[in-house]
Short mmCIF file of C-alpha atoms in Angstrom, two decimals:
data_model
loop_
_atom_site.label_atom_id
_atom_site.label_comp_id
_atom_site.label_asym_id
_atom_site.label_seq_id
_atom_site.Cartn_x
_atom_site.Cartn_y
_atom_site.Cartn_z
CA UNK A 1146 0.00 0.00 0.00
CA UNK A 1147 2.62 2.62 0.72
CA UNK A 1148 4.15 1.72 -2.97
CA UNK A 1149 0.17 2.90 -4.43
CA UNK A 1150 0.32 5.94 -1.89
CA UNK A 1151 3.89 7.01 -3.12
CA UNK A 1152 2.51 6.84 -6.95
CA UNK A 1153 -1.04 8.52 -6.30
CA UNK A 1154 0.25 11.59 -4.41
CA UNK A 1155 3.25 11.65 -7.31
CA UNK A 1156 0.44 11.78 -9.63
CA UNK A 1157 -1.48 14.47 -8.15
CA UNK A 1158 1.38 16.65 -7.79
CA UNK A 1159 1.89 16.79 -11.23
CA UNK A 1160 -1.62 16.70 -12.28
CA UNK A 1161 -3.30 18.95 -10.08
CA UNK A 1162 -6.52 21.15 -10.67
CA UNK A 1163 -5.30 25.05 -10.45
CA UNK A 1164 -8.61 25.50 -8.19
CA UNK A 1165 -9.18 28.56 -5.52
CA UNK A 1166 -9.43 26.74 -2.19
CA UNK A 1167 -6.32 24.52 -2.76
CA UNK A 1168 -4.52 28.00 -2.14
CA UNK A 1169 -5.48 28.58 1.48
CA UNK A 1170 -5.29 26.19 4.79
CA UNK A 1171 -8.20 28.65 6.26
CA UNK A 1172 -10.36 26.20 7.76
CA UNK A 1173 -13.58 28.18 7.22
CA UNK A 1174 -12.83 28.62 3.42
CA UNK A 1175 -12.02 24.59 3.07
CA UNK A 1176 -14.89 23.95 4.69
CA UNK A 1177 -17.20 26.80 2.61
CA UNK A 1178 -15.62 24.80 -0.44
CA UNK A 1179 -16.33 21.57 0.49
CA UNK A 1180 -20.34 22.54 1.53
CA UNK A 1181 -20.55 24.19 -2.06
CA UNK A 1182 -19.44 20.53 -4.05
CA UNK A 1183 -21.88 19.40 -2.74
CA UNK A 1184 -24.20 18.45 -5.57
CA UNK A 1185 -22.27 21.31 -7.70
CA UNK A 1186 -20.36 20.83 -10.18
CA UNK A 1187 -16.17 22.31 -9.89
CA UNK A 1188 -17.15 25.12 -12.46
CA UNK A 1189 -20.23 26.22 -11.00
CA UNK A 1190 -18.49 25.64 -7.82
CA UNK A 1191 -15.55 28.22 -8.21
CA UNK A 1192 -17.88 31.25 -9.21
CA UNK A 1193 -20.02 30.79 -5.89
CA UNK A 1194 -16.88 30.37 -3.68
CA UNK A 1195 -15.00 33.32 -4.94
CA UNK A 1196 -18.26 35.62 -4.70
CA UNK A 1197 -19.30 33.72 -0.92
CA UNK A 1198 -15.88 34.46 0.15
CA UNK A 1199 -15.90 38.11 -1.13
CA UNK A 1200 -19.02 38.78 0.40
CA UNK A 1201 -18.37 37.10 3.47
CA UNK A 1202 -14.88 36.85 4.25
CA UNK A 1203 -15.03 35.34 7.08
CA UNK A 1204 -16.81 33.12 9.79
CA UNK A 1205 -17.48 36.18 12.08
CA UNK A 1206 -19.49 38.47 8.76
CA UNK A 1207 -21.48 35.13 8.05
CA UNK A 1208 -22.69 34.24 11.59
CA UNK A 1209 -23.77 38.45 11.82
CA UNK A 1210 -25.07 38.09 8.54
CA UNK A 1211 -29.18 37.79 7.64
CA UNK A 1212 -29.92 34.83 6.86
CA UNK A 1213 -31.74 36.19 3.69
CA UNK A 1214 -28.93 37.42 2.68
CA UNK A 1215 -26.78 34.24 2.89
CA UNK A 1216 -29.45 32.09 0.80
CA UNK A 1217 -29.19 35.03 -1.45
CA UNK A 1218 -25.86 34.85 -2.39
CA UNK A 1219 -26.26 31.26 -2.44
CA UNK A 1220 -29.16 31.57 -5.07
CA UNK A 1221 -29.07 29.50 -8.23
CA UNK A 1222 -27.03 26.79 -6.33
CA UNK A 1223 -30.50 24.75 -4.94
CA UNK A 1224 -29.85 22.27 -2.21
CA UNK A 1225 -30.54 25.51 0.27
CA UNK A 1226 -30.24 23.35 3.48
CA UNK A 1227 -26.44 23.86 2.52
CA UNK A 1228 -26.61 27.91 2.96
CA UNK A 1229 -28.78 27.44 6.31
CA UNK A 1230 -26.47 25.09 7.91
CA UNK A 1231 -23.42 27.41 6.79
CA UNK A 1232 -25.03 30.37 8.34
CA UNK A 1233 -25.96 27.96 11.84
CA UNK A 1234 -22.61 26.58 12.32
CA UNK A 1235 -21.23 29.86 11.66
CA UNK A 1236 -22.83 31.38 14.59
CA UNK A 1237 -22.14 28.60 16.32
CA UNK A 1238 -18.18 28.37 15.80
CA UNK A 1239 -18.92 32.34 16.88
CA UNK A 1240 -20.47 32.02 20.10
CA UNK A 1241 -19.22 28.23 21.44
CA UNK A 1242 -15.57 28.74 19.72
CA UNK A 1243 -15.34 32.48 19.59
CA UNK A 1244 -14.69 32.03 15.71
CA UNK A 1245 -11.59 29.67 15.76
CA UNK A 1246 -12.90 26.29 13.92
CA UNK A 1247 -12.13 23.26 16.28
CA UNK A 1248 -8.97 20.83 15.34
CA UNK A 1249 -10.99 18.00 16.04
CA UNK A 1250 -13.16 15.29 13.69
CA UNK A 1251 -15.32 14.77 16.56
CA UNK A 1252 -16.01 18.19 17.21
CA UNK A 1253 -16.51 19.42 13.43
CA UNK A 1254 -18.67 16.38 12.65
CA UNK A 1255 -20.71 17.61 15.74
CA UNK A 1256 -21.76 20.60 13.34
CA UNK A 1257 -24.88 21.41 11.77
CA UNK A 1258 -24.05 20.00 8.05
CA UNK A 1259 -20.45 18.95 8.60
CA UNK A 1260 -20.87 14.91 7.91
CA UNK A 1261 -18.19 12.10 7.98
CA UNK A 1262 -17.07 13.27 4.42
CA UNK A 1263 -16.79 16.63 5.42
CA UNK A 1264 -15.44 16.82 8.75
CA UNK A 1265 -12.76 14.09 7.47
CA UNK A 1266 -11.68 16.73 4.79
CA UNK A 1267 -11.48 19.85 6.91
CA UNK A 1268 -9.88 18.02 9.57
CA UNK A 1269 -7.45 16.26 7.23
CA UNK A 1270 -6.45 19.24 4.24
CA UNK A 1271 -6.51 22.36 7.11
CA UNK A 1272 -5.37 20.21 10.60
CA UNK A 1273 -3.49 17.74 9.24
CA UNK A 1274 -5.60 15.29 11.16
CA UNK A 1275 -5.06 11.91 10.32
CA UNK A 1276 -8.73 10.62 8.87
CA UNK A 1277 -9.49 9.38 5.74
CA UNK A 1278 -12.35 10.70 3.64
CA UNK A 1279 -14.55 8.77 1.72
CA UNK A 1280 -16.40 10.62 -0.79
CA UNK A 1281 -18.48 9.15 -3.95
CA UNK A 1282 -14.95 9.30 -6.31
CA UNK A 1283 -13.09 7.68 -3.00
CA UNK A 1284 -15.74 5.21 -3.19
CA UNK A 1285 -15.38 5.01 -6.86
CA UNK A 1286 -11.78 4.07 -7.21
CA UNK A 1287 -11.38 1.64 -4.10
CA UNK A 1288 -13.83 -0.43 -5.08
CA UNK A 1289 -12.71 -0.92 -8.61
CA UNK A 1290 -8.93 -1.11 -7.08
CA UNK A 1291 -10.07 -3.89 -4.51
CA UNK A 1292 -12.85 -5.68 -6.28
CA UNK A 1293 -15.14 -4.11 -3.69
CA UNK A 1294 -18.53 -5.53 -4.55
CA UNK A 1295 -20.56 -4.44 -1.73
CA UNK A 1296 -23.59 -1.61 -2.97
CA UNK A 1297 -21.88 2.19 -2.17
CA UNK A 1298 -25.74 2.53 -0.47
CA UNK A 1299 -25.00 -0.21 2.06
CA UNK A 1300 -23.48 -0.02 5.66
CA UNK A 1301 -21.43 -3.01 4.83
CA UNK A 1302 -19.84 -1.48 1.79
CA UNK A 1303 -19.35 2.04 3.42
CA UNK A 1304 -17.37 0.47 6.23
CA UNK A 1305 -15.09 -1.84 3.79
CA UNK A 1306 -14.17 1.44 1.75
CA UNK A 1307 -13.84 2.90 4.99
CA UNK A 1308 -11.60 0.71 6.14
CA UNK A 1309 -9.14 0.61 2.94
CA UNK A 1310 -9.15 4.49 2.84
CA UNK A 1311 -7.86 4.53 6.71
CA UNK A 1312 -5.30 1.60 5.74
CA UNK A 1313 -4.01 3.37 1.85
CA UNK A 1314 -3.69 6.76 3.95
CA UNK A 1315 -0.55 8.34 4.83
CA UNK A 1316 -0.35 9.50 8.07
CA UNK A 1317 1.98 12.14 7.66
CA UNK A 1318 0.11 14.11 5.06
CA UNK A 1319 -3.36 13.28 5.39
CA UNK A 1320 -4.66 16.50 3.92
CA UNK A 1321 -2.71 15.74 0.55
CA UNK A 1322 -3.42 12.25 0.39
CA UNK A 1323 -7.01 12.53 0.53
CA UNK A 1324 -7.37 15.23 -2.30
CA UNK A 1325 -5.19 13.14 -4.68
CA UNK A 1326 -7.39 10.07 -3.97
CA UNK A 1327 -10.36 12.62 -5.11
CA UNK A 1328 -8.56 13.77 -7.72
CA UNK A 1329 -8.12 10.93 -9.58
CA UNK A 1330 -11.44 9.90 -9.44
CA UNK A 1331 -12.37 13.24 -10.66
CA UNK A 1332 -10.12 13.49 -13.34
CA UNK A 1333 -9.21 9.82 -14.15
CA UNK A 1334 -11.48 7.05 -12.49
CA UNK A 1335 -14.45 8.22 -14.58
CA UNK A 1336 -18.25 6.84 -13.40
CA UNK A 1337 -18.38 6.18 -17.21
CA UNK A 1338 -15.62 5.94 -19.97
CA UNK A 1339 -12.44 6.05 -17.28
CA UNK A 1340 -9.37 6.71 -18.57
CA UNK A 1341 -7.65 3.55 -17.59
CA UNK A 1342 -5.01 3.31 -20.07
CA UNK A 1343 -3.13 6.18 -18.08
CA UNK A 1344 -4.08 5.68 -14.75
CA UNK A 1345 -0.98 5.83 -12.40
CA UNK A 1346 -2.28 3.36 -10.77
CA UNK A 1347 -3.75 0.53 -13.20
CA UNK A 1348 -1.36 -2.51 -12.21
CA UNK A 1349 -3.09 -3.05 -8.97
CA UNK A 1350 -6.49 -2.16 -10.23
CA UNK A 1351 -8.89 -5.43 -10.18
CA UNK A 1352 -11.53 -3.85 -12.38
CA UNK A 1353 -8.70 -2.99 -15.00
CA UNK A 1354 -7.11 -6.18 -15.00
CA UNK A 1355 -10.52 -7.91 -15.11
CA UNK A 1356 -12.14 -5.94 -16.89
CA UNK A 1357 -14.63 -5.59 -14.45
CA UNK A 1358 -14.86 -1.49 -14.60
CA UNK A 1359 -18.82 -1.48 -15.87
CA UNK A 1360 -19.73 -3.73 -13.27
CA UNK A 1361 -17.37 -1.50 -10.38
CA UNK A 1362 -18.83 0.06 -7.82
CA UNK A 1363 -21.99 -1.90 -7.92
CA UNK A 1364 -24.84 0.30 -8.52
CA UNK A 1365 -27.77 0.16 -6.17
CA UNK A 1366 -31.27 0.57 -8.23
CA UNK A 1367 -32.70 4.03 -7.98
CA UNK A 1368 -35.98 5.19 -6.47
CA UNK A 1369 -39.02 6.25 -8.45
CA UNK A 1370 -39.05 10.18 -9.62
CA UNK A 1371 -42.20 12.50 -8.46
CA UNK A 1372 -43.62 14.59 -10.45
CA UNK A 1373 -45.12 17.56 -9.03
CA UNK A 1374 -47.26 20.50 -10.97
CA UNK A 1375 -46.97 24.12 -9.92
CA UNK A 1376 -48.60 27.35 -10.99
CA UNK A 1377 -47.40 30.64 -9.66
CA UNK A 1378 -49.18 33.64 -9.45
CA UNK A 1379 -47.52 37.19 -10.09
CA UNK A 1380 -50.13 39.01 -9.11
CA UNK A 1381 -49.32 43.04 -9.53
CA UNK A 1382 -50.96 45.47 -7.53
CA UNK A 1383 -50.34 49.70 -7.19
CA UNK A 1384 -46.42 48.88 -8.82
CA UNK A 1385 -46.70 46.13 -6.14
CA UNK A 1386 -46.15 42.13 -5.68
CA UNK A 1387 -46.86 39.63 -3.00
CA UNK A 1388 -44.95 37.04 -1.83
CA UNK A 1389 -44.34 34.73 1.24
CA UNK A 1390 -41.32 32.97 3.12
CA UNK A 1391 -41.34 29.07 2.60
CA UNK A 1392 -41.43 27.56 5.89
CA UNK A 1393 -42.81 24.27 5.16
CA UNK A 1394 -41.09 21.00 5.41
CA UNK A 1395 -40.20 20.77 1.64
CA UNK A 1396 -38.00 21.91 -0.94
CA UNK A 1397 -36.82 25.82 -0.90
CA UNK A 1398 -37.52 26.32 3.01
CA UNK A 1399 -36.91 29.25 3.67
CA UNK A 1400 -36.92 30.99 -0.02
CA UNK A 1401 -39.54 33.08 -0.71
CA UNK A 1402 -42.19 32.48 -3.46
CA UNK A 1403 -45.08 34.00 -5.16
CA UNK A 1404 -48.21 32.80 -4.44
CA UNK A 1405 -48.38 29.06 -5.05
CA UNK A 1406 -51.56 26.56 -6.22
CA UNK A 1407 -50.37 23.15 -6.08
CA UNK A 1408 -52.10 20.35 -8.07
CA UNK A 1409 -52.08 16.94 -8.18
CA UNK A 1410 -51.94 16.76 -12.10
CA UNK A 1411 -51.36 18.95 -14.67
CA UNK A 1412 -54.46 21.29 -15.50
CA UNK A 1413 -55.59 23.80 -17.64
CA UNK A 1414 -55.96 27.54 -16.92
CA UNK A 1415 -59.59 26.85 -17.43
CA UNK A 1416 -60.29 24.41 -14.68
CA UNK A 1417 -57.34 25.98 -12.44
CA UNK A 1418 -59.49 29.43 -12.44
CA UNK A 1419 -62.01 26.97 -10.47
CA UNK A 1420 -59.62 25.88 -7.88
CA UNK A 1421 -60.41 26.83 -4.62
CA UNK A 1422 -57.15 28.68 -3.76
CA UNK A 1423 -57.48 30.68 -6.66
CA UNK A 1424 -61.10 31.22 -5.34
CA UNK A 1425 -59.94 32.58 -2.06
CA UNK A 1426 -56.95 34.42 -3.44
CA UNK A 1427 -58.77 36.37 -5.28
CA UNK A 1428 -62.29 35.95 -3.85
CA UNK A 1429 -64.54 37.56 -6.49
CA UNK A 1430 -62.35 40.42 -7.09
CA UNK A 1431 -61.82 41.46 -10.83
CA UNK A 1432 -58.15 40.20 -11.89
CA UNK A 1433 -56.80 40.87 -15.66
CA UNK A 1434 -54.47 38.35 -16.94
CA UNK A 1435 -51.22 39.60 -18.86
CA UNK A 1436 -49.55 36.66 -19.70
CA UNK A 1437 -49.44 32.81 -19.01
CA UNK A 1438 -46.03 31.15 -19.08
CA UNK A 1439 -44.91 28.03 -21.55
CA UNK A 1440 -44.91 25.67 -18.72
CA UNK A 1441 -41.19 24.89 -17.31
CA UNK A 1442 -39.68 22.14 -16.15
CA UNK A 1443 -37.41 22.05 -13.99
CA UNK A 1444 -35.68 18.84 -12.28
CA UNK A 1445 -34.64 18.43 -8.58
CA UNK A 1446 -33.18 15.42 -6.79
CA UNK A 1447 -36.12 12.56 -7.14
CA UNK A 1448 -38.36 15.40 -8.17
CA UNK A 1449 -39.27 16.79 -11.45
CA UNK A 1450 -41.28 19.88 -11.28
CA UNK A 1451 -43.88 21.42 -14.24
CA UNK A 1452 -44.57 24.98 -13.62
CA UNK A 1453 -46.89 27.51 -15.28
CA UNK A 1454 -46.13 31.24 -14.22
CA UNK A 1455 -49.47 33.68 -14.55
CA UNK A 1456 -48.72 37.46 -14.39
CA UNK A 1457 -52.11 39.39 -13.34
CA UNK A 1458 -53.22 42.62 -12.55
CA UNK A 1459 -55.50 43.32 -9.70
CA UNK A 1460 -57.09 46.68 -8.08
CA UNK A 1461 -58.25 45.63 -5.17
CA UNK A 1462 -56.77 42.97 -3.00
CA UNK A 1463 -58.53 40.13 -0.73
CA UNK A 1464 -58.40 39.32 2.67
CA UNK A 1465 -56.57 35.87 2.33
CA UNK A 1466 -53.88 37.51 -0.32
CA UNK A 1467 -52.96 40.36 2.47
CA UNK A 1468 -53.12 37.69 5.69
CA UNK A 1469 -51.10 34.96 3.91
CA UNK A 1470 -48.75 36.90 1.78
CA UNK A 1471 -46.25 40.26 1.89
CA UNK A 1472 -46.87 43.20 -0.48
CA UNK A 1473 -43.63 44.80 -1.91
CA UNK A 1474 -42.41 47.08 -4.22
CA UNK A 1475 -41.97 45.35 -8.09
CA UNK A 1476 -38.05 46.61 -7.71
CA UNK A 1477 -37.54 44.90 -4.51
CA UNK A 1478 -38.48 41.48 -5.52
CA UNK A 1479 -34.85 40.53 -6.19
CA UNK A 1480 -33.36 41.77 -3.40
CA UNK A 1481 -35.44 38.51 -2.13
CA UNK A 1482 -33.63 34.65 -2.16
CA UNK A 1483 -35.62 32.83 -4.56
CA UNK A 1484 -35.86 29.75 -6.58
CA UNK A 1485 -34.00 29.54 -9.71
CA UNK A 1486 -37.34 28.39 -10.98
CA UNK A 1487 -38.67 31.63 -10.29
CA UNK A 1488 -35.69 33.33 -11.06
CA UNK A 1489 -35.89 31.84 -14.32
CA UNK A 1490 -39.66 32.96 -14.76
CA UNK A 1491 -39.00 36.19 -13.86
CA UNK A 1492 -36.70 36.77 -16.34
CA UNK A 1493 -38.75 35.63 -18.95
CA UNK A 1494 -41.40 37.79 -18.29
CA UNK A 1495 -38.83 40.91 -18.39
CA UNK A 1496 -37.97 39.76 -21.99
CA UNK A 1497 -41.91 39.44 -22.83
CA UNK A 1498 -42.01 42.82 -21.42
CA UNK A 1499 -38.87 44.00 -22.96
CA UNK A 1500 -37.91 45.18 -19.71
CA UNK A 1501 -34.00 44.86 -18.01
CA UNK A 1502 -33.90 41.90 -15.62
CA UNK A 1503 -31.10 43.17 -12.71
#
C-alpha cells in the first residue's frame, strides 16, 4: 500500500486542478468549499466560492449576517439546506468557539451539516488530522482497485471502503493524500468511460485487469421520480407584488415564493381558475391576466417539477392575499432569495415585457 500511496500523491502533484481553495489552509474557506461541491459541479463551484468568500470573508461576517442574505448569495445553487447550515454553524463556531474552527473530527462532525465526508476533509487538508475521507470518487476508485462488490448505499460497503481508505492513507500528510485520492477519481477514475489506459495506478487495479470497470462500484437501483405541478401567481398590484417565506417542510424552506396553487396533475388555466385557492386568493375580485407562461420544467433530486407562471393585474386585494402573503415594491423582488425556478420565470417575463432583468 505505501508503494500505491507514493505513486497517487506523485500523480497528483503533477496533475493537479489550479482551483481557488487549494490555495489557502483557512479552515472556514475549506470547509465553505467543500459545503458548495456538494451536488455542484467544480465550475459552477468556483464562481459561488469566490463571490461567498468576497461577500463574506469570514466566519465572524457570516454568523452576523441575515440569513436572507446568505441564501441570497447562495441563489441558483438549490440544495438551500447547505446555505442554512453554513449560516448555523457559523454562529455557532462564533459564540461556542469564539470564531476559531475546532482541530478536532469529533467536534466538526458535531456541526450542523459537517458529515463524515466533510469533517474528514477539513480536519485532514486544514489540521493535518489523520482521517481518511470517503467521498463518492473515493468510493469510486477503491472499489474498482479492490474488487469491492458491496452496494456504495450499504453499511457493509461504506465500512469496507472505509476501512481501505484509513489503511491506503498516509499519516503524515493526510490533507494531501485525501485530495489526490479525489482527484483521480475526478479526473481519471471516470463513473463512465475512465481513462484507464493512463491511470498511475492501473497494475493493482482489479476492475482494469478484469475488466470488471462497468460492473465496479456496484450500482444500487434508484428510487421512483415525483412529479409535481406548480402554478405561480404574479399578481401586480399599485407597482406592487406579493410574496411569502417558505417555511414548510419541503424543498426551498426558507426561499420566498409568489403565491403558489399546487395540483395533483397537470391542469388547464380553465379548470385551475375553479380551484379553490385561486377562489380565495382572489375571492370575487376582478383580476386581468397579462400573460401565461410556456410551462417549465425544472428537475430536482427525485423530483421533477412542471410549472406555469401567470402574471395578473388586480385593483383591489382580498383578505386571504394580504393575511397569507407580503406586499412589496416590483423593484424589490430581487433583493429577495428565490428559486432559480422563479428566477428563471421572472426573467422571462422581463424579456416578454422587454424590460432589463437586474
Amino acid at each position: 500500500m505505501e508503494r500505491l500511496t507514493k505513486i497517487l500523491e506523485k500523480w497528483y502533484s503533477r496533475n493537479k486542478r489550479d482551483l481557488p481553495w487549494r490555495k489557502t489552509k483557512s479552515a472556514y474557506a475549506i470547509w465553505l468549499s467543500e459545503i458548495l461541491l456538494q451536488q455542484t459541479t467544480v465550475n459552477q463551484g468556483i464562481k459561488y466560492y469566490e463571490n461567498f468568500l468576497a461577500r463574506f470573508p469570514d466566519v465572524w461576517q457570516l454568523a452576523k449576517a441575515p440569513l436572507e442574505d446568505v441564501l441570497k448569495a447562495w441563489q441558483g445553487l438549490g440544495y438551500y439546506t447547505r446555505a442554512r447550515n453554513l449560516h448555523v454553524t457559523a454562529r455557532i463556531i462564533v459564540q461556542q468557539y469564539n470564531g476559531i474552527f475546532p482541530a478536532d473530527y469529533d467536534a466538526l462532525i458535531s456541526l450542523k451539516g459537517i458529515g463524515e465526508y466533510t469533517a474528514a476533509a477539513v480536519a485532514s487538508i486544514a489540521f493535518h488530522i489523520p482521517v481518511a475521507v470517503v467521498d463518492g470518487n473515493v468510493y469510486r476508485v477503491l472499489a474498482r482497485i479492490y474488487g469491492v462488490k458491496l452496494p456504495a448505499t450499504s453499511s457493509a460497503g461504506k465500512n469496507e471502503i472505509r476501512r481501505l481508505a484509513t489503511a491506503l492513507l498516509n499519516k503524515k500528510d493526510p490533507g494531501n493524500h485525501n485530495q489526490a485520492l479525489m482527484e483521480l477519481g475526478a479526473l481519471i477514475c471516470l463513473p463512465k468511460n475512465p481513462s484507464c489506459s493512463v491511470c498511475p495506478v492501473n497494475f493493482v487495479c482489479h476492475a482494469y485487469k478484469k475488466q470488471k470497470i462497468k460492473e465496479l462500484p456496484v450500482k444500487t437501483v434508484k428510487t421512483g421520480n415525483r412529479k409535481r405541478y406548480f402554478h405561480y401567481l404574479h399578481i401586480s398590484w399599485e407597482d406592487k407584488i406579493f410574496i411569502r417565506q417558505r417555511t414548510q417542510k419541503d424543498i426551498w424552506h426558507s426561499l420566498f415564493e409568489l403565491p403558489l396553487i399546487e395540483t395533483r396533475t397537470a391542469v388547464l388555466p380553465e379548470k385551475l381558475f375553479g380551484h379553490k385557492q385561486w377562489k380565495s386568493l382572489f375571492n370575487g375580485s376582478r383580476y386581468n391576466i397579462k400573460y401565461i407562461s410556456p410551462v417549465i420544467s425544472h428537475q430536482l433530486t427525485h423530483q421533477t417539477l412542471h410549472a406555469c407562471f401567470y402574471f395578473l393585474e388586480v385593483t383591489e386585494v382580498s383578505s386571504a392575499l394580504a393575511k397569507e402573503y407580503i406586499c412589496i415594491d416590483k423593484e424589490k423582488m430581487q433583493q429577495y432569495p428565490v428559486s432559480r425556478l422563479t428566477e428563471k420565470a421572472l426573467k422571462q417575463w422581463c424579456n416578454y415585457k422587454n424590460i432589463d432583468y437586474h
